[in-house]
Short mmCIF file of C-alpha atoms and ligand atoms in Angstrom, two decimals:
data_model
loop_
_atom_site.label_atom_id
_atom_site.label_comp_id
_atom_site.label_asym_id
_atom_site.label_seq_id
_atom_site.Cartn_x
_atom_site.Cartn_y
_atom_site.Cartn_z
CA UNK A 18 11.73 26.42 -13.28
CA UNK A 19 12.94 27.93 -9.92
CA UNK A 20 14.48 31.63 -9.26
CA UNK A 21 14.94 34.14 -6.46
CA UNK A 22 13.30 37.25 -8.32
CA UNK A 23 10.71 36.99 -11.11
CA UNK A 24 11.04 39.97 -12.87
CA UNK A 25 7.54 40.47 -15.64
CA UNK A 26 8.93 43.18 -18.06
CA UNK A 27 11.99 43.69 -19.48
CA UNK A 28 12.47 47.45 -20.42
CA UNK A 29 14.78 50.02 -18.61
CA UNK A 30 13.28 49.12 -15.36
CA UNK A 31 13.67 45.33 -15.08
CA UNK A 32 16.93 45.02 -16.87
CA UNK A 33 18.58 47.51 -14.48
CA UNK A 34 17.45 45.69 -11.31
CA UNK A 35 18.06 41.93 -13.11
CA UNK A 36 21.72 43.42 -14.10
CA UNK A 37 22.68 44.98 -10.49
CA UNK A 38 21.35 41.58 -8.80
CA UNK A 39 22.98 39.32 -11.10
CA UNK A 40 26.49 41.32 -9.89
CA UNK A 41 25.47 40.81 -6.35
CA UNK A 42 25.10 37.06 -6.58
CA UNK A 43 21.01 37.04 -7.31
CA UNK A 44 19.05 35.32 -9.91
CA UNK A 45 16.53 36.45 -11.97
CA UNK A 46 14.53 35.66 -14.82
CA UNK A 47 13.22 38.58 -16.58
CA UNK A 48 9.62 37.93 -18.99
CA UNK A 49 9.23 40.46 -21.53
CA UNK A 50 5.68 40.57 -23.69
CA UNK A 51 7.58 41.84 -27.12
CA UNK A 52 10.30 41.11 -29.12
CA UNK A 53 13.69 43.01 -28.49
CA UNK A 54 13.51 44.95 -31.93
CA UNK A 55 10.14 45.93 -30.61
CA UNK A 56 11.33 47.51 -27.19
CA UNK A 57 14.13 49.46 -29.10
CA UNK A 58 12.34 50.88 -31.45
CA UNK A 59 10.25 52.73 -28.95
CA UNK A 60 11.99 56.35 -28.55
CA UNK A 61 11.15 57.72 -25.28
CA UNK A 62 13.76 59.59 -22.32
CA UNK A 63 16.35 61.22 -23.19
CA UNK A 64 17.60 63.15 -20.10
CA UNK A 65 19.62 61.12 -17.29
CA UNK A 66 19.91 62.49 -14.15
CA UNK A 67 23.28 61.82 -11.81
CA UNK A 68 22.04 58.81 -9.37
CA UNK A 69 20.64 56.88 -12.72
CA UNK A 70 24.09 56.69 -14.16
CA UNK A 71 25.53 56.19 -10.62
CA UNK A 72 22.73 53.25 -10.78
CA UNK A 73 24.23 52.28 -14.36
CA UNK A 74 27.98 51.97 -13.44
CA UNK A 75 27.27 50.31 -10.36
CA UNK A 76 25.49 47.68 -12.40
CA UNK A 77 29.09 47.88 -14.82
CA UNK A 78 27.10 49.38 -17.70
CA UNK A 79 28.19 52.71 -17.64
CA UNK A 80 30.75 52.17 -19.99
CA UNK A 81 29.18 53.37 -24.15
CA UNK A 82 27.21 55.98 -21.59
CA UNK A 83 30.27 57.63 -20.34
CA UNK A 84 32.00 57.51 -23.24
CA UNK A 85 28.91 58.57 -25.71
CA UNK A 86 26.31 60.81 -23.50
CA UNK A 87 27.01 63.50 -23.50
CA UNK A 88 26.98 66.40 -20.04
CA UNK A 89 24.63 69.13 -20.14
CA UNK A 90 25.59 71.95 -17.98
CA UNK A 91 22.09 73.60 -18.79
CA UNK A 92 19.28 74.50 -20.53
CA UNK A 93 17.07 77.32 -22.08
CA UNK A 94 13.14 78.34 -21.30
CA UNK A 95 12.15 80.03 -24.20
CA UNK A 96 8.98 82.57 -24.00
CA UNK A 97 7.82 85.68 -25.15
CA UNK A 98 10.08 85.33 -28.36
CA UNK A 99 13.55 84.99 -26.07
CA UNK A 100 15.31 81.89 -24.47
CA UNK A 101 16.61 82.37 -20.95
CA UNK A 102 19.17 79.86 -19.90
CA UNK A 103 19.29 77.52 -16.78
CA UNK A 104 22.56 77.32 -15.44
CA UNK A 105 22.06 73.87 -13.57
CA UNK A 106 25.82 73.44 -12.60
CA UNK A 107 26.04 76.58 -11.67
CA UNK A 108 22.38 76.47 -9.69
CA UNK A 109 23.25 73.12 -8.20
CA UNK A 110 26.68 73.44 -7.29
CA UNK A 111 28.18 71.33 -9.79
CA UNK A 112 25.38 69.14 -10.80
CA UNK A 113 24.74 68.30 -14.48
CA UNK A 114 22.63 65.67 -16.72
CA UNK A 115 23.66 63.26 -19.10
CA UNK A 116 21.60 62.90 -22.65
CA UNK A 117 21.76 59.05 -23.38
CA UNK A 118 18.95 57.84 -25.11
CA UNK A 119 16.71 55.23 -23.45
CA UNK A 120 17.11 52.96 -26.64
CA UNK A 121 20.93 53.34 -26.13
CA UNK A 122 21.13 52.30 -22.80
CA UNK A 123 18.97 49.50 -22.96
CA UNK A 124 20.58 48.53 -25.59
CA UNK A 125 23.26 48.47 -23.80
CA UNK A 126 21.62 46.30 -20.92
CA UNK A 127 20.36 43.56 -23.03
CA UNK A 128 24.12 42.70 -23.88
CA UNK A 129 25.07 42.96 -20.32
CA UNK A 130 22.59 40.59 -19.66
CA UNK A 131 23.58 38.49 -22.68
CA UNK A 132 27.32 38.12 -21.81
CA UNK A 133 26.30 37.29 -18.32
CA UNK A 134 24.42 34.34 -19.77
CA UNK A 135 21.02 36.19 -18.03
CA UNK A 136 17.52 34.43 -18.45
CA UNK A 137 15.38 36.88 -20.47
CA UNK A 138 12.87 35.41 -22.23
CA UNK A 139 10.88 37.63 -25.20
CA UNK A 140 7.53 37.24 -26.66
CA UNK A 141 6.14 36.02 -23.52
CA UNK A 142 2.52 35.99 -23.91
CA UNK A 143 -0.18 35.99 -20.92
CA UNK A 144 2.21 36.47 -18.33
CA UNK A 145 0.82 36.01 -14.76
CA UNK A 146 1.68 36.58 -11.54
CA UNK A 147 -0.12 34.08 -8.88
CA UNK A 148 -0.30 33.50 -5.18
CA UNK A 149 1.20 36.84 -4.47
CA UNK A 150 -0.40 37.06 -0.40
CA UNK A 151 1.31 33.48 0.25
CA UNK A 152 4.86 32.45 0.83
CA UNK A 153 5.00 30.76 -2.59
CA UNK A 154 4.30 33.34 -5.20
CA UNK A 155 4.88 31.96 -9.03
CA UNK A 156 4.82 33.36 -12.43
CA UNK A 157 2.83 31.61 -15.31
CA UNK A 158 3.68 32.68 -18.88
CA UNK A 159 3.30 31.02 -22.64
CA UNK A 160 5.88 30.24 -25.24
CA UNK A 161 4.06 28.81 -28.16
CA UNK A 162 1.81 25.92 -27.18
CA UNK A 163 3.48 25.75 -23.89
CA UNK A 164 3.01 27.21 -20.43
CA UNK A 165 5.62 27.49 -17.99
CA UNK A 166 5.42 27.87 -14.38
CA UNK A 167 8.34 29.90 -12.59
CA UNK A 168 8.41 29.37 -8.73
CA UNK A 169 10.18 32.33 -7.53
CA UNK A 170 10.88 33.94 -3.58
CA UNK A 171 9.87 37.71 -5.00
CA UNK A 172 7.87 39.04 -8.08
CA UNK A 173 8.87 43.03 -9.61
CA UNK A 174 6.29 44.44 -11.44
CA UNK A 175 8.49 46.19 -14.59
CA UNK A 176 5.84 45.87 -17.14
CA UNK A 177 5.20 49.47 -17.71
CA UNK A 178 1.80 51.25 -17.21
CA UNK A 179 -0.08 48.70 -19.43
CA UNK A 180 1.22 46.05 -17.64
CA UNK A 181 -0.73 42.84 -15.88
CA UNK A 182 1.45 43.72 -12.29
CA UNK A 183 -0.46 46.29 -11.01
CA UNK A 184 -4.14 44.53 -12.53
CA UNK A 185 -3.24 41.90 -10.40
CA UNK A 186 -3.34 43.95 -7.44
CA UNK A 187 -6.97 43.65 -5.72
CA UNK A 188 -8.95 46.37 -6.01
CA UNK A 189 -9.47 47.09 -2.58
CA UNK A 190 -6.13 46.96 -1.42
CA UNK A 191 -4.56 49.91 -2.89
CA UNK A 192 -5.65 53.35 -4.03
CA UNK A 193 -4.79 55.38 -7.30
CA UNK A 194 -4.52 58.87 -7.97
CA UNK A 195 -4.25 60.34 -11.63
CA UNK A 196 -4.42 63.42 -13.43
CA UNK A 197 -5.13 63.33 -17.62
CA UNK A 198 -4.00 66.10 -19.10
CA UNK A 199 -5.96 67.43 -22.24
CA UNK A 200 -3.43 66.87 -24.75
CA UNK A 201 -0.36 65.01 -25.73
CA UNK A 202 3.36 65.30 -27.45
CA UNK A 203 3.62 64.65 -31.00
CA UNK A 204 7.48 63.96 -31.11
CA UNK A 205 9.59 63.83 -34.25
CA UNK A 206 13.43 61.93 -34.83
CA UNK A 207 15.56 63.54 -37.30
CA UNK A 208 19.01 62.73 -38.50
CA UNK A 209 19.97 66.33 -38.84
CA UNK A 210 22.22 68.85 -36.24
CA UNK A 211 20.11 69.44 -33.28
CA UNK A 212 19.38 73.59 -33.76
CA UNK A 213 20.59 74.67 -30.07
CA UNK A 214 23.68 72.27 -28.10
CA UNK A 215 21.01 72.86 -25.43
CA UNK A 216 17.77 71.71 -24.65
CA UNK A 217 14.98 74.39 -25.32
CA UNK A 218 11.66 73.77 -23.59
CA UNK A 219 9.06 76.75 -25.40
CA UNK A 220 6.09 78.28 -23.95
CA UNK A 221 3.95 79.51 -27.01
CA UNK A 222 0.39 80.92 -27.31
CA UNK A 223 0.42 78.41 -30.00
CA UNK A 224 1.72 75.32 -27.45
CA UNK A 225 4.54 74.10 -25.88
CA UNK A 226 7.33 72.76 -27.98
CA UNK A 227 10.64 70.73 -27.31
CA UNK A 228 14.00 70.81 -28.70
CA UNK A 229 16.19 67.99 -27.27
CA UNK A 230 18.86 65.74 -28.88
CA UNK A 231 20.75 62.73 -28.82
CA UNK A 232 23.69 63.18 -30.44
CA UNK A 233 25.37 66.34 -32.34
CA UNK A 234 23.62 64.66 -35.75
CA UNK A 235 20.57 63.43 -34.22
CA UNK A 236 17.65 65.80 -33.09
CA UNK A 237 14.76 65.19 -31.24
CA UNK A 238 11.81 67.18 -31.12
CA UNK A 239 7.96 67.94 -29.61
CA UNK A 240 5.15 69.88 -29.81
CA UNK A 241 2.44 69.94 -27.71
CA UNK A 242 -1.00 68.73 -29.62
CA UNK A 243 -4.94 67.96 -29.12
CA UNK A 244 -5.39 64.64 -27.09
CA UNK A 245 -7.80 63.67 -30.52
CA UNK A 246 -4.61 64.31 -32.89
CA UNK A 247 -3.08 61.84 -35.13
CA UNK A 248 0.23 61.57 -36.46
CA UNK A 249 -0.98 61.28 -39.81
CA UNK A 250 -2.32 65.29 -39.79
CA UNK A 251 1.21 65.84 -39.20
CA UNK A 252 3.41 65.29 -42.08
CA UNK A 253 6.85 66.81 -42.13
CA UNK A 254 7.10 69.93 -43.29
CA UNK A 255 3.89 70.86 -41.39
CA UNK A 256 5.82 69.58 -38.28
CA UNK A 257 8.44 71.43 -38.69
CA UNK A 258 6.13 74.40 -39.47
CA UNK A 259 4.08 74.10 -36.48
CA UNK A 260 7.25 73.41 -34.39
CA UNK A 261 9.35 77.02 -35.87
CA UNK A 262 6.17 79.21 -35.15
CA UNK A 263 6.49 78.05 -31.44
CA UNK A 264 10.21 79.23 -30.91
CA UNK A 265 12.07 82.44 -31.02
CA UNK A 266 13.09 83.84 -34.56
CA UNK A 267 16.42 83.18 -33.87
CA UNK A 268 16.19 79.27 -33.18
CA UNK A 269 13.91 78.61 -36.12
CA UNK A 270 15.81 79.99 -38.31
CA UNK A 271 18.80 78.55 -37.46
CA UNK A 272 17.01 75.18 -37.55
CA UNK A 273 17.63 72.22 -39.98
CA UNK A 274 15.19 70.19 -41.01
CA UNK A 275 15.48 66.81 -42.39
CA UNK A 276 12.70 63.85 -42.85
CA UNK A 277 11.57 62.22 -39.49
CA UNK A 278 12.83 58.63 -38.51
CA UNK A 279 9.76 58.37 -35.73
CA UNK A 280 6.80 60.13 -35.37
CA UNK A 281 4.50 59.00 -32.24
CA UNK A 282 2.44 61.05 -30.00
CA UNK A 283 2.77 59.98 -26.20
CA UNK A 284 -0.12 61.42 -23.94
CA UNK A 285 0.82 63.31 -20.62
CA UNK A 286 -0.45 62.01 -17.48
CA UNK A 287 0.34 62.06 -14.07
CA UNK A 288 -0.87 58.10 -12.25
CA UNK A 289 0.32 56.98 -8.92
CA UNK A 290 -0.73 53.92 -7.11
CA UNK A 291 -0.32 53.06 -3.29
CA UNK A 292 1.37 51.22 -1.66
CA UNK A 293 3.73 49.81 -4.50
CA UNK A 294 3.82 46.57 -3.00
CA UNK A 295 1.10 43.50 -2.42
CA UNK A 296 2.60 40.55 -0.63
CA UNK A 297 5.37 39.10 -2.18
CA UNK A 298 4.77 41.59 -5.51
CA UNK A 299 6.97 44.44 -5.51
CA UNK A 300 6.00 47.49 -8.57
CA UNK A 301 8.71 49.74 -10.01
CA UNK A 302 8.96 52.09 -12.39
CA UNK A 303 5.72 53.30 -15.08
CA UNK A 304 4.51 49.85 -13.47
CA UNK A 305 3.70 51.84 -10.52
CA UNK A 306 3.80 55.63 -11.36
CA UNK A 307 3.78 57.93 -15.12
CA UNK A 308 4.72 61.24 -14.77
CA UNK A 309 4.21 64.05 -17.54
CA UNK A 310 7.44 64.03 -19.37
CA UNK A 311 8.27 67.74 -19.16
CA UNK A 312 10.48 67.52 -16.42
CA UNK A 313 12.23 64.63 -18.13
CA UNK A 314 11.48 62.36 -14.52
CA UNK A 315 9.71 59.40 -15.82
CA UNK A 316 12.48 57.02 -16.33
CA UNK A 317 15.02 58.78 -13.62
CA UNK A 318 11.91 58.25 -11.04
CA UNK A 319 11.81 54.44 -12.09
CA UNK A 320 15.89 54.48 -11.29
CA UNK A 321 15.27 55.58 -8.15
CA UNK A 322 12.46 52.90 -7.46
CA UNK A 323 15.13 50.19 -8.73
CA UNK A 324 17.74 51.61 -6.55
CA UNK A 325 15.42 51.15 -2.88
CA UNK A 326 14.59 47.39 -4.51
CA UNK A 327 17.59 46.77 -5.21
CA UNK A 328 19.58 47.04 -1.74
CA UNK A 329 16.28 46.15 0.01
CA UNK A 330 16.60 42.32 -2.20
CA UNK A 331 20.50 42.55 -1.04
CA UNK A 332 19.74 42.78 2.17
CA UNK A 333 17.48 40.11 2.11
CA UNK A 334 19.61 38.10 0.46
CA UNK A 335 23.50 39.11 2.29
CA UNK A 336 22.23 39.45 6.09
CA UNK A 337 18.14 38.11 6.35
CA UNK A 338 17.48 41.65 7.14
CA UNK A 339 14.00 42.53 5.53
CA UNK A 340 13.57 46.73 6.83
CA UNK A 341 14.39 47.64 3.42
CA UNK A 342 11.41 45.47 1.71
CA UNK A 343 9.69 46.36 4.45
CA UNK A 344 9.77 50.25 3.99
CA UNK A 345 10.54 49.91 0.21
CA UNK A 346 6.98 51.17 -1.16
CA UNK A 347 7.28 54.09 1.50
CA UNK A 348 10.83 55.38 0.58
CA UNK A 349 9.77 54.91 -2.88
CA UNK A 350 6.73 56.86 -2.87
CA UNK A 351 8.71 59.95 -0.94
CA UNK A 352 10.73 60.61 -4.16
CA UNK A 353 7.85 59.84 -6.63
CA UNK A 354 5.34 62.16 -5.48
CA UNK A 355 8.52 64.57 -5.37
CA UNK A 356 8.84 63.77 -9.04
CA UNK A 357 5.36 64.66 -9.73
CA UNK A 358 5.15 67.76 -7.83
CA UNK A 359 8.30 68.85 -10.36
CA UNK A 360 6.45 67.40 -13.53
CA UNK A 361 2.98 68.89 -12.78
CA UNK A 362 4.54 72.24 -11.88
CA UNK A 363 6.45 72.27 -15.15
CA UNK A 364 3.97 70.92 -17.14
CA UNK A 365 1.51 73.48 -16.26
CA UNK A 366 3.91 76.42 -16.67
CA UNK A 367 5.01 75.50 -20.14
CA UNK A 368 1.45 74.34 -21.67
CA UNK A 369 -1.54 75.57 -23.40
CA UNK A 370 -4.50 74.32 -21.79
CA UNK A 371 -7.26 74.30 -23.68
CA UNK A 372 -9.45 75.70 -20.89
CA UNK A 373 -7.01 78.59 -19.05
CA UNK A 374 -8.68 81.85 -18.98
CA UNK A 375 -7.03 85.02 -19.55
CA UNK A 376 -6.23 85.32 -15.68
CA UNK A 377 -4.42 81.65 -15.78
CA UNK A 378 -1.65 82.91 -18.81
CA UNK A 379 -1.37 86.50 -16.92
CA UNK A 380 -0.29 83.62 -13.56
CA UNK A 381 1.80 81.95 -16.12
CA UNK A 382 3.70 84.64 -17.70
CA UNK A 383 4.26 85.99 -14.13
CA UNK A 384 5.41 82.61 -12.99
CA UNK A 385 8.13 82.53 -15.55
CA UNK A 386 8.93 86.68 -15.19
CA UNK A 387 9.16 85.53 -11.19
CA UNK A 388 11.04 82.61 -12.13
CA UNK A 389 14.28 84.53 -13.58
CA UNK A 390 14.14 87.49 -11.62
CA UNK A 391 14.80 85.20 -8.80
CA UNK A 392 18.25 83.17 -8.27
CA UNK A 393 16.52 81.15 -5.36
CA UNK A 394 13.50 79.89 -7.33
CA UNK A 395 15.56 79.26 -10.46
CA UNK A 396 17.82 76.85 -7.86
CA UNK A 397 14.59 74.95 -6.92
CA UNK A 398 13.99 74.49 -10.26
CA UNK A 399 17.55 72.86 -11.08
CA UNK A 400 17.91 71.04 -7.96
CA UNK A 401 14.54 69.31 -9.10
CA UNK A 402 15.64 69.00 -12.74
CA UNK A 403 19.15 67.21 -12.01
CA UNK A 404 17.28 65.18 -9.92
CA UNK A 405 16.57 65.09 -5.77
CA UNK A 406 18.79 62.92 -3.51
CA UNK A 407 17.53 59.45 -3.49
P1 FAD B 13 8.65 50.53 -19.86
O1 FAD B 13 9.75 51.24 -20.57
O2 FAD B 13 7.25 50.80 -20.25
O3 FAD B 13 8.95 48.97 -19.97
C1 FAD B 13 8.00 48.00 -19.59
C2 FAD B 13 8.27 46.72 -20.35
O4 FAD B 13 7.34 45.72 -19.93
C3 FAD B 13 8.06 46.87 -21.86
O5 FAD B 13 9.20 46.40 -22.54
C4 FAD B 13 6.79 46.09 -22.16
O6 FAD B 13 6.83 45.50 -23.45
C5 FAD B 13 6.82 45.03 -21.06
N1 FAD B 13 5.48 44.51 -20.72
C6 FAD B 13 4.31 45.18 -20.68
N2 FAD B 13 3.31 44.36 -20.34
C7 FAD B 13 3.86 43.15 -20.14
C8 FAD B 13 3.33 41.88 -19.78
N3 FAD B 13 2.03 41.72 -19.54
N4 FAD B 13 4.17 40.83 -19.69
C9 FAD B 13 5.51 40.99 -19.92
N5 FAD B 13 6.06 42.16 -20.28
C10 FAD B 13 5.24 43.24 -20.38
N6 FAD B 13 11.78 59.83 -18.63
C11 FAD B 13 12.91 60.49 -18.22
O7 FAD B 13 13.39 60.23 -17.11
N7 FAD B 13 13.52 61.44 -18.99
C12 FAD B 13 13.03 61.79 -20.20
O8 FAD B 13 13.64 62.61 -20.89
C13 FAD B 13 11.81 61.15 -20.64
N8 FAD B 13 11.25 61.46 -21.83
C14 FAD B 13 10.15 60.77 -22.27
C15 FAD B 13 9.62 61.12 -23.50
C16 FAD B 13 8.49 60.44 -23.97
C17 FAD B 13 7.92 60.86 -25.29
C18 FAD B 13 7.91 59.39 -23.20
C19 FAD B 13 6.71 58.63 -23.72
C20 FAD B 13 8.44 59.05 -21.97
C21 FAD B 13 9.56 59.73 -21.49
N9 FAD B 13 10.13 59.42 -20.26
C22 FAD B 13 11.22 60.12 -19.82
C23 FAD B 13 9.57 58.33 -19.44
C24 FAD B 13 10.31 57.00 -19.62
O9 FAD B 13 10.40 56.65 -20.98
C25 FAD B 13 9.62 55.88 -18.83
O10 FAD B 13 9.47 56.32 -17.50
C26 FAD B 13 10.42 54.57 -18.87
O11 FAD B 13 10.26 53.92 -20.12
C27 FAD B 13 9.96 53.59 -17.77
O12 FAD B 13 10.67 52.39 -17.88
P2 FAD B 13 10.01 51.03 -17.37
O13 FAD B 13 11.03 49.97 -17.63
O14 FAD B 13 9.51 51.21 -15.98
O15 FAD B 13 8.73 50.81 -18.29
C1 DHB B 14 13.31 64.50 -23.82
C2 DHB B 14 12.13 64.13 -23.27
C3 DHB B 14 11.66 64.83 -22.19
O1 DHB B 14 10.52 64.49 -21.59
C4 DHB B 14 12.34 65.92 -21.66
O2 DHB B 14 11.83 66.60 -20.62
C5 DHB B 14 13.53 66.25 -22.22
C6 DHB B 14 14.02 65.55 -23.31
C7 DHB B 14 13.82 63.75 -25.00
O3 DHB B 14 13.15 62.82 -25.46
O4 DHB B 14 14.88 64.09 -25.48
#
């Protein structure tokens, strides 16, 4: 088999970039390890920022997200038993976020794909990329008994953080730089109404806790616990326990509780690797970079990565002009260690860590006290959160 861009993964990342070249006249075939059921079940972002669905109605999947997601204008930091609202449209000048849930929109990709009669082939075991430094870089992958070779012009990395892209990278040709934080989110999925319209992001003595949404009848929600912790200690009712004690009186008790349709606890780290390119590999998305999720950048950062590929493989492809493949792992990296400048600095103002000394919360609490006493550093903090031009 023969294609212009082997795409190994087939999550948000590589069905975004396989859907906006297909509309631009490119072909693709996209190799994805599990089973579709198996990539939708996996609940993960929930907060779009404006250039990702820019990114999706360009690609002419916009459509359930316009009509479903719904615009958030704002949202609250609760501390010290009150909730203090962001105003980001106000902040930003008219900039808001969508909440879409990854699940929905890639959902909504894999029948994009479909009708477009796309090649996206599931349960594609030992995928490999080969021959990446020469002008004739193929993918290898199994299907059954079989193995089939895929000759391609360009391989993308999409394969998430556990991916084979970046291992086949050597060693000594790029460097990595990571931060693992001591502890993780335990997040819960409930079929009830979500207890504030509004995200709440909570900074407790207890541990930072989460409420975000999906729809008005489905609620999402986190709380911050040991790396060590499993999601059997955590039935329920001691969830929702554990989750009330860490927000104001008046959100928990306004809060409904139902039982959870996911439980999962997703570790925080921050990863980077550079460059995000090796020959004719390119890597995008968690592929190539994780970010903490408390600034809600992880899968807006892997947009913007998708974005740079995508008009750099245009170009290629419209006019022979190669500057944007070229430059594409440096104008990616500008806006990803952006994104993880945000994430850190959020991450560390809204957590417990299990090591801060009574002169790290007195810097915290006066972070947040400085925070919104300010107008200016309360716009740096929405212009981040709606998302930096790309
Ligand atoms: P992935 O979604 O990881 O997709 C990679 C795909 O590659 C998978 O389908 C995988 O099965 C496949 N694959 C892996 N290995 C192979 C292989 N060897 N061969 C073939 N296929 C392979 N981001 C936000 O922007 N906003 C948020 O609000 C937000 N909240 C989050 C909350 C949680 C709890 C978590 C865990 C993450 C959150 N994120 C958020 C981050 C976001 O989910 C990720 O950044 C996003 O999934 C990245 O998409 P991707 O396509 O690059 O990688
Ligand atoms: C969600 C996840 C995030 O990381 C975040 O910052 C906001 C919302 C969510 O899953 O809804």
């Amino acid at each position: 088999m023969r294609t212009q861009v082997g795409i190994i993964g087939g999550g948000p990342s590589g069905l975004l970039l396989s859907q906006l070249l297909h509309r631009r006249g490119i072909e693709t075939v996209v190799l994805e390890k599990h089973s579709r059921e198996y990539v939708l079940e996996r609940i993960r972002a929930g907060v779009l920022e404006h250039s990702f669905a820019e990114l999706m109605r360009e690609a002419q999947v916009g459509e359930r997200m316009d009509r479903e997601g719904q615009i958030h204008d704002g949202f609250y930091i609760a501390h010290g038993g009150i909730k203090k609202r962001v105003d980001l449209r106000a902040l930003t000048g008219g900039k808001t976020v969508i909440v879409y849930g990854q699940t929905e929109l890639t959902r909504d990709l894999y029948e994009a794909r479909d009708q477009a009669g796309g090649i996206l082939i599931h349960n594609a075991a030992d995928v490999k990329p080969h021959d990446l430094a020469s002008p004739h870089p193929y993918l290898t992958y199994r299907l059954g008994e079989e193995t089939v070779r895929i000759d391609c012009d360009y391989i993308v990395g999409c394969d998430g953080f556990h991916g084979v892209s970046r291992q086949s990278i050597p060693k000594e040709k790029v460097r990595t730089f990571e931060r693992v934080y001591p502890f993780g989110w335990l997040g819960v999925l409930t079929r009830t109404e979500p207890v504030s319209p509004e995200l709440i992001y909570a900074r407790h003595e207890r541990g930072f806790a989460l409420c975000s949404l999906r729809s008005p009848t489905l609620s999402r929600y986190y709380i911050q616990v040991p790396l060590s912790d499993s999601v059997d200690n955590w039935p329920d009712e001691q969830f929702f326990d554990e989750l009330r004690r860490r927000l104001p009186a008046g959100v928990s008790e306004a809060m409904i509780t139902g039982p959870s349709i996911e439980k999962s606890i997703a570790p925080l780290r921050s990863f980077v690797i550079e460059p995000m390119r090796f020959g004719k590999l390119f890597l995008a998305g968690d592929a190539g970079h994780i970010l903490p999720p408390t600034g809600a950048r992880g899968l807006n950062t892997a947009a913007s990565d998708i974005h740079y590929l995508y008009h750099a493989l245009v170009d290629h492809y419209s006019q022979r002009d190669d500057r944007g493949l070229e430059s594409y792992s440096q104008r990616a990296l500008a806006r990803v260690w952006k994104g993880q400048r945000f994430s850190w600095w959020m991450t560390n103002l809204l957590h417990r860590f299990p090591d801060s000394s009574p002169f790290d919360e007195r810097i915290q609490e006066t972070e947040l006290a400085y925070l919104f006493s300010s107008e200016k550093a309360l716009a740096l903090l929405a212009e981040n959160y709606v998302g930096l031009p790309l």
